[in-house]
Amino acid sequence: MSVVILFYMIVYFILALIFVFIVRKITKLGIIRWLAVAFVIFLPTWDVMLGYLVYYPACAFIPKIAIYETAETDGIYYEGDFKNYIFKVDDKDEVALACLDLEKGYKYIESRITKESITYSREYKNIMPIVYRCIPLPRNFQKPAYLPIQCMPISNIRSGYVVKMKKLKLGISEMHFMEIKNRTTGILMAEYNEVIRWPYFPFFDWLKWYDSVGTKVISCPEKSHFYDFQYDVLKLKQ
């Protein structure tokens, strides 16, 4: 735990004691006094408590892995969360997580973009939806491990398949939903649902004012395949 967080925790503890003391001085109603105590406890920790309350019941009925049919393709089209934002950095556009597909050998990735950021951070703004296509570029022999990509807006979607991804966040827990469909027929090809819990430290993490303290994301199914499940369904065309 960083010294800065520890310092703010001490400050908050002192302020909380002062607040509870003042409330006890101005009212003799027991329920008001207990509400004051509950307030100072839940204010910095409500998201962690909510996350724990949601996680275990959700694990009982949300997780699902089902493949109804597979197909071969040279590119995948995405809609929904996770791959719906673009970074505009160093005079270039880069769709989030596009490299995951291209590194596996797919010729292109297409994504419906609804957010953009001018830095590689979670600071972004909403934009009018626009579809981008990213393609791999020749590798630089001086940086062979890095795959350069080029992303550009397009008017026509090439892929015959769509991966729809959705995230529902409740405190420190999230529910992820994925559907893979044939864009021409609308037939559902596969589904993948999971629940995860982030190991955030219970002190005003909901304000996102510091880098959360944690070790490992907990999920059910125990081993998450949310970011690569689509490759088992939409196989790379040989």
mmCIF file of C-alpha atoms in Angstrom:
data_model
loop_
_atom_site.group_PDB
_atom_site.id
_atom_site.type_symbol
_atom_site.label_atom_id
_atom_site.label_comp_id
_atom_site.label_asym_id
_atom_site.label_seq_id
_atom_site.Cartn_x
_atom_site.Cartn_y
_atom_site.Cartn_z
ATOM 1 C CA MET A 1 0.000 0.000 0.000
ATOM 2 C CA SER A 2 1.455 3.367 -0.959
ATOM 3 C CA VAL A 3 2.260 6.003 1.628
ATOM 4 C CA VAL A 4 -0.087 8.452 -0.114
ATOM 5 C CA ILE A 5 -3.109 6.144 0.236
ATOM 6 C CA LEU A 6 -2.209 5.444 3.878
ATOM 7 C CA PHE A 7 -2.002 9.190 4.554
ATOM 8 C CA TYR A 8 -5.443 9.836 3.046
ATOM 9 C CA MET A 9 -6.899 6.921 4.985
ATOM 10 C CA ILE A 10 -5.652 8.454 8.247
ATOM 11 C CA VAL A 11 -7.045 11.864 7.267
ATOM 12 C CA TYR A 12 -10.386 10.310 6.367
ATOM 13 C CA PHE A 13 -10.507 8.370 9.631
ATOM 14 C CA ILE A 14 -9.969 11.585 11.620
ATOM 15 C CA LEU A 15 -12.605 13.489 9.606
ATOM 16 C CA ALA A 16 -15.042 10.592 9.993
ATOM 17 C CA LEU A 17 -14.612 10.616 13.775
ATOM 18 C CA ILE A 18 -15.222 14.373 13.838
ATOM 19 C CA PHE A 19 -18.341 13.979 11.681
ATOM 20 C CA VAL A 20 -19.785 11.215 13.890
ATOM 21 C CA PHE A 21 -18.964 13.232 17.015
ATOM 22 C CA ILE A 22 -20.790 16.291 15.648
ATOM 23 C CA VAL A 23 -23.830 14.217 14.721
ATOM 24 C CA ARG A 24 -23.947 12.714 18.219
ATOM 25 C CA LYS A 25 -23.795 16.233 19.680
ATOM 26 C CA ILE A 26 -26.656 17.680 17.617
ATOM 27 C CA THR A 27 -29.089 14.766 17.883
ATOM 28 C CA LYS A 28 -30.033 12.114 20.395
ATOM 29 C CA LEU A 29 -31.919 9.991 17.883
ATOM 30 C CA GLY A 30 -30.251 6.596 17.798
ATOM 31 C CA ILE A 31 -31.155 5.910 14.183
ATOM 32 C CA ILE A 32 -29.527 9.169 13.024
ATOM 33 C CA ARG A 33 -26.379 8.349 14.933
ATOM 34 C CA TRP A 34 -26.194 4.865 13.426
ATOM 35 C CA LEU A 35 -26.849 6.276 9.954
ATOM 36 C CA ALA A 36 -23.892 8.626 10.453
ATOM 37 C CA VAL A 37 -21.649 5.674 11.326
ATOM 38 C CA ALA A 38 -22.927 3.686 8.347
ATOM 39 C CA PHE A 39 -22.347 6.663 6.055
ATOM 40 C CA VAL A 40 -18.654 7.057 6.918
ATOM 41 C CA ILE A 41 -18.136 3.288 6.511
ATOM 42 C CA PHE A 42 -19.958 2.856 3.208
ATOM 43 C CA LEU A 43 -18.797 6.083 1.532
ATOM 44 C CA PRO A 44 -15.266 4.827 0.706
ATOM 45 C CA THR A 45 -16.174 1.135 0.353
ATOM 46 C CA TRP A 46 -19.640 0.850 -1.224
ATOM 47 C CA ASP A 47 -18.329 -0.297 -4.620
ATOM 48 C CA VAL A 48 -16.294 -3.126 -3.080
ATOM 49 C CA MET A 49 -19.198 -4.271 -0.910
ATOM 50 C CA LEU A 50 -21.594 -4.122 -3.856
ATOM 51 C CA GLY A 51 -19.123 -6.052 -5.988
ATOM 52 C CA TYR A 52 -18.898 -8.880 -3.459
ATOM 53 C CA LEU A 53 -22.692 -8.996 -3.050
ATOM 54 C CA VAL A 54 -23.164 -9.244 -6.822
ATOM 55 C CA TYR A 55 -20.315 -11.596 -7.705
ATOM 56 C CA TYR A 56 -21.279 -14.834 -5.973
ATOM 57 C CA PRO A 57 -25.004 -14.884 -6.875
ATOM 58 C CA ALA A 58 -24.153 -13.886 -10.469
ATOM 59 C CA CYS A 59 -21.678 -16.763 -10.741
ATOM 60 C CA ALA A 60 -24.562 -19.162 -10.119
ATOM 61 C CA PHE A 61 -26.474 -18.295 -13.297
ATOM 62 C CA ILE A 62 -24.565 -15.870 -15.598
ATOM 63 C CA PRO A 63 -21.612 -17.989 -16.914
ATOM 64 C CA LYS A 64 -22.272 -19.705 -20.226
ATOM 65 C CA ILE A 65 -20.098 -21.204 -22.953
ATOM 66 C CA ALA A 66 -21.891 -22.489 -26.043
ATOM 67 C CA ILE A 67 -20.767 -23.045 -29.649
ATOM 68 C CA TYR A 68 -23.553 -23.907 -32.079
ATOM 69 C CA GLU A 69 -21.563 -23.663 -35.309
ATOM 70 C CA THR A 70 -18.180 -22.463 -36.541
ATOM 71 C CA ALA A 71 -16.878 -20.805 -39.683
ATOM 72 C CA GLU A 72 -13.657 -19.747 -41.364
ATOM 73 C CA THR A 73 -12.958 -16.094 -42.072
ATOM 74 C CA ASP A 74 -10.076 -13.742 -42.781
ATOM 75 C CA GLY A 75 -11.513 -10.922 -40.668
ATOM 76 C CA ILE A 76 -13.925 -10.212 -37.809
ATOM 77 C CA TYR A 77 -16.352 -7.335 -37.211
ATOM 78 C CA TYR A 78 -17.004 -6.160 -33.609
ATOM 79 C CA GLU A 79 -19.837 -4.215 -32.010
ATOM 80 C CA GLY A 80 -20.471 -3.151 -28.426
ATOM 81 C CA ASP A 81 -17.985 -2.698 -25.597
ATOM 82 C CA PHE A 82 -14.224 -3.369 -25.326
ATOM 83 C CA LYS A 83 -13.252 -2.754 -28.971
ATOM 84 C CA ASN A 84 -15.457 0.290 -29.458
ATOM 85 C CA TYR A 85 -12.895 3.027 -28.855
ATOM 86 C CA ILE A 86 -9.971 4.402 -30.777
ATOM 87 C CA PHE A 87 -6.730 6.093 -29.740
ATOM 88 C CA LYS A 88 -5.690 9.161 -31.705
ATOM 89 C CA VAL A 89 -2.029 9.393 -30.753
ATOM 90 C CA ASP A 90 1.045 10.484 -32.708
ATOM 91 C CA ASP A 91 -0.968 11.424 -35.811
ATOM 92 C CA LYS A 92 -2.458 7.964 -36.201
ATOM 93 C CA ASP A 93 -5.652 6.130 -35.320
ATOM 94 C CA GLU A 94 -5.514 2.805 -33.491
ATOM 95 C CA VAL A 95 -8.539 0.718 -32.542
ATOM 96 C CA ALA A 96 -8.284 -0.713 -29.025
ATOM 97 C CA LEU A 97 -7.170 -4.373 -28.917
ATOM 98 C CA ALA A 98 -7.029 -4.600 -32.724
ATOM 99 C CA CYS A 99 -3.571 -6.138 -32.544
ATOM 100 C CA LEU A 100 -4.985 -9.249 -30.817
ATOM 101 C CA ASP A 101 -6.725 -10.341 -34.026
ATOM 102 C CA LEU A 102 -3.999 -9.238 -36.409
ATOM 103 C CA GLU A 103 -1.268 -10.973 -34.420
ATOM 104 C CA LYS A 104 -3.186 -14.237 -34.890
ATOM 105 C CA GLY A 105 -2.998 -13.871 -38.659
ATOM 106 C CA TYR A 106 -6.377 -12.352 -39.555
ATOM 107 C CA LYS A 107 -6.083 -10.006 -42.520
ATOM 108 C CA TYR A 108 -8.233 -7.294 -40.973
ATOM 109 C CA ILE A 109 -10.403 -6.327 -38.017
ATOM 110 C CA GLU A 110 -13.478 -4.102 -38.239
ATOM 111 C CA SER A 111 -15.067 -2.361 -35.287
ATOM 112 C CA ARG A 112 -17.956 0.030 -34.631
ATOM 113 C CA ILE A 113 -16.282 2.921 -32.812
ATOM 114 C CA THR A 114 -18.254 5.082 -30.377
ATOM 115 C CA LYS A 115 -15.469 6.588 -28.235
ATOM 116 C CA GLU A 116 -12.076 8.152 -28.787
ATOM 117 C CA SER A 117 -9.085 9.224 -26.722
ATOM 118 C CA ILE A 118 -6.054 11.372 -27.476
ATOM 119 C CA THR A 119 -3.931 9.439 -24.950
ATOM 120 C CA TYR A 120 -3.382 5.776 -24.096
ATOM 121 C CA SER A 121 -5.569 6.057 -21.015
ATOM 122 C CA ARG A 122 -9.166 5.651 -19.899
ATOM 123 C CA GLU A 123 -9.896 9.319 -20.617
ATOM 124 C CA TYR A 124 -12.156 9.299 -23.659
ATOM 125 C CA LYS A 125 -15.132 11.110 -25.146
ATOM 126 C CA ASN A 126 -18.198 9.802 -26.935
ATOM 127 C CA ILE A 127 -18.401 10.296 -30.687
ATOM 128 C CA MET A 128 -20.900 9.539 -33.430
ATOM 129 C CA PRO A 129 -20.646 5.821 -34.311
ATOM 130 C CA ILE A 130 -18.277 5.068 -37.167
ATOM 131 C CA VAL A 131 -16.845 1.781 -38.433
ATOM 132 C CA TYR A 132 -13.071 1.403 -38.694
ATOM 133 C CA ARG A 133 -11.035 -1.280 -40.397
ATOM 134 C CA CYS A 134 -7.493 -2.101 -39.260
ATOM 135 C CA ILE A 135 -4.943 -4.016 -41.297
ATOM 136 C CA PRO A 136 -1.384 -5.176 -40.464
ATOM 137 C CA LEU A 137 1.606 -3.399 -41.959
ATOM 138 C CA PRO A 138 5.051 -4.871 -42.687
ATOM 139 C CA ARG A 139 7.094 -5.349 -39.548
ATOM 140 C CA ASN A 140 10.110 -3.189 -38.829
ATOM 141 C CA PHE A 141 13.174 -5.480 -38.811
ATOM 142 C CA GLN A 142 14.559 -3.369 -35.947
ATOM 143 C CA LYS A 143 11.423 -4.100 -33.870
ATOM 144 C CA PRO A 144 10.330 -7.567 -35.013
ATOM 145 C CA ALA A 145 8.132 -8.163 -31.970
ATOM 146 C CA TYR A 146 5.991 -5.102 -32.736
ATOM 147 C CA LEU A 147 3.251 -5.361 -35.351
ATOM 148 C CA PRO A 148 2.427 -1.953 -36.852
ATOM 149 C CA ILE A 149 -1.187 -1.514 -37.945
ATOM 150 C CA GLN A 150 -3.176 0.961 -39.985
ATOM 151 C CA CYS A 151 -6.770 1.873 -39.068
ATOM 152 C CA MET A 152 -9.145 3.898 -41.209
ATOM 153 C CA PRO A 153 -12.884 4.667 -41.368
ATOM 154 C CA ILE A 154 -14.891 2.637 -43.871
ATOM 155 C CA SER A 155 -18.385 2.783 -45.352
ATOM 156 C CA ASN A 156 -18.904 -0.940 -46.059
ATOM 157 C CA ILE A 157 -18.334 -3.835 -43.641
ATOM 158 C CA ARG A 158 -16.460 -6.705 -45.262
ATOM 159 C CA SER A 159 -16.763 -9.440 -42.634
ATOM 160 C CA GLY A 160 -19.741 -11.761 -42.812
ATOM 161 C CA TYR A 161 -19.707 -12.276 -39.034
ATOM 162 C CA VAL A 162 -20.230 -10.007 -36.037
ATOM 163 C CA VAL A 163 -19.020 -10.374 -32.458
ATOM 164 C CA LYS A 164 -21.246 -8.405 -30.078
ATOM 165 C CA MET A 165 -19.696 -7.679 -26.686
ATOM 166 C CA LYS A 166 -21.362 -6.080 -23.679
ATOM 167 C CA LYS A 167 -20.181 -5.142 -20.185
ATOM 168 C CA LEU A 168 -22.347 -4.549 -17.122
ATOM 169 C CA LYS A 169 -20.429 -3.087 -14.174
ATOM 170 C CA LEU A 170 -21.738 -3.228 -10.607
ATOM 171 C CA GLY A 171 -19.193 -2.011 -8.076
ATOM 172 C CA ILE A 172 -15.965 -3.936 -8.499
ATOM 173 C CA SER A 173 -17.749 -6.773 -10.308
ATOM 174 C CA GLU A 174 -18.467 -6.950 -14.018
ATOM 175 C CA MET A 175 -20.634 -9.198 -16.163
ATOM 176 C CA HIS A 176 -19.381 -9.770 -19.705
ATOM 177 C CA PHE A 177 -21.634 -11.019 -22.498
ATOM 178 C CA MET A 178 -20.612 -12.110 -26.001
ATOM 179 C CA GLU A 179 -22.742 -13.204 -28.951
ATOM 180 C CA ILE A 180 -21.344 -14.279 -32.306
ATOM 181 C CA LYS A 181 -23.702 -14.117 -35.260
ATOM 182 C CA ASN A 182 -23.781 -14.576 -39.006
ATOM 183 C CA ARG A 183 -24.434 -11.065 -40.329
ATOM 184 C CA THR A 184 -26.275 -12.343 -43.418
ATOM 185 C CA THR A 185 -28.654 -14.820 -41.802
ATOM 186 C CA GLY A 186 -28.725 -13.473 -38.238
ATOM 187 C CA ILE A 187 -28.136 -16.997 -36.925
ATOM 188 C CA LEU A 188 -26.594 -17.170 -33.450
ATOM 189 C CA MET A 189 -23.343 -19.116 -33.734
ATOM 190 C CA ALA A 190 -21.984 -18.961 -30.180
ATOM 191 C CA GLU A 191 -22.339 -17.380 -26.736
ATOM 192 C CA TYR A 192 -19.898 -16.663 -23.938
ATOM 193 C CA ASN A 193 -20.850 -15.072 -20.597
ATOM 194 C CA GLU A 194 -18.657 -14.551 -17.551
ATOM 195 C CA VAL A 195 -18.480 -12.703 -14.244
ATOM 196 C CA ILE A 196 -15.286 -11.100 -12.927
ATOM 197 C CA ARG A 197 -14.331 -9.328 -9.711
ATOM 198 C CA TRP A 198 -11.483 -6.842 -9.622
ATOM 199 C CA PRO A 199 -9.257 -6.990 -6.507
ATOM 200 C CA TYR A 200 -9.502 -3.268 -5.799
ATOM 201 C CA PHE A 201 -8.521 -1.833 -2.439
ATOM 202 C CA PRO A 202 -11.646 -0.652 -0.553
ATOM 203 C CA PHE A 203 -10.929 3.065 -0.275
ATOM 204 C CA PHE A 204 -12.677 5.439 -2.688
ATOM 205 C CA ASP A 205 -11.704 3.381 -5.702
ATOM 206 C CA TRP A 206 -14.963 4.497 -7.345
ATOM 207 C CA LEU A 207 -13.416 7.963 -7.730
ATOM 208 C CA LYS A 208 -10.592 6.461 -9.850
ATOM 209 C CA TRP A 209 -8.126 8.831 -8.214
ATOM 210 C CA TYR A 210 -5.299 6.320 -7.761
ATOM 211 C CA ASP A 211 -3.998 3.071 -9.231
ATOM 212 C CA SER A 212 -5.973 0.351 -7.512
ATOM 213 C CA VAL A 213 -4.165 -2.168 -5.355
ATOM 214 C CA GLY A 214 -4.745 -5.737 -6.448
ATOM 215 C CA THR A 215 -3.099 -8.945 -7.518
ATOM 216 C CA LYS A 216 -5.346 -11.113 -9.660
ATOM 217 C CA VAL A 217 -8.770 -10.792 -11.234
ATOM 218 C CA ILE A 218 -11.205 -13.421 -9.957
ATOM 219 C CA SER A 219 -13.615 -14.842 -12.538
ATOM 220 C CA CYS A 220 -16.159 -17.524 -13.216
ATOM 221 C CA PRO A 221 -15.536 -19.548 -15.260
ATOM 222 C CA GLU A 222 -12.306 -19.815 -13.287
ATOM 223 C CA LYS A 223 -10.161 -19.170 -16.353
ATOM 224 C CA SER A 224 -11.462 -16.353 -18.538
ATOM 225 C CA HIS A 225 -11.501 -16.745 -22.327
ATOM 226 C CA PHE A 226 -13.607 -13.694 -23.050
ATOM 227 C CA TYR A 227 -10.947 -12.036 -25.216
ATOM 228 C CA ASP A 228 -10.108 -15.108 -27.311
ATOM 229 C CA PHE A 229 -13.321 -17.183 -27.381
ATOM 230 C CA GLN A 230 -14.275 -15.787 -30.798
ATOM 231 C CA TYR A 231 -11.198 -17.381 -32.369
ATOM 232 C CA ASP A 232 -12.594 -20.843 -31.544
ATOM 233 C CA VAL A 233 -15.766 -19.961 -33.447
ATOM 234 C CA LEU A 234 -14.526 -17.761 -36.286
ATOM 235 C CA LYS A 235 -11.440 -19.681 -37.260
ATOM 236 C CA LEU A 236 -8.696 -18.185 -39.374
ATOM 237 C CA LYS A 237 -9.220 -19.066 -43.036
ATOM 238 C CA GLN A 238 -6.303 -21.108 -44.316
#
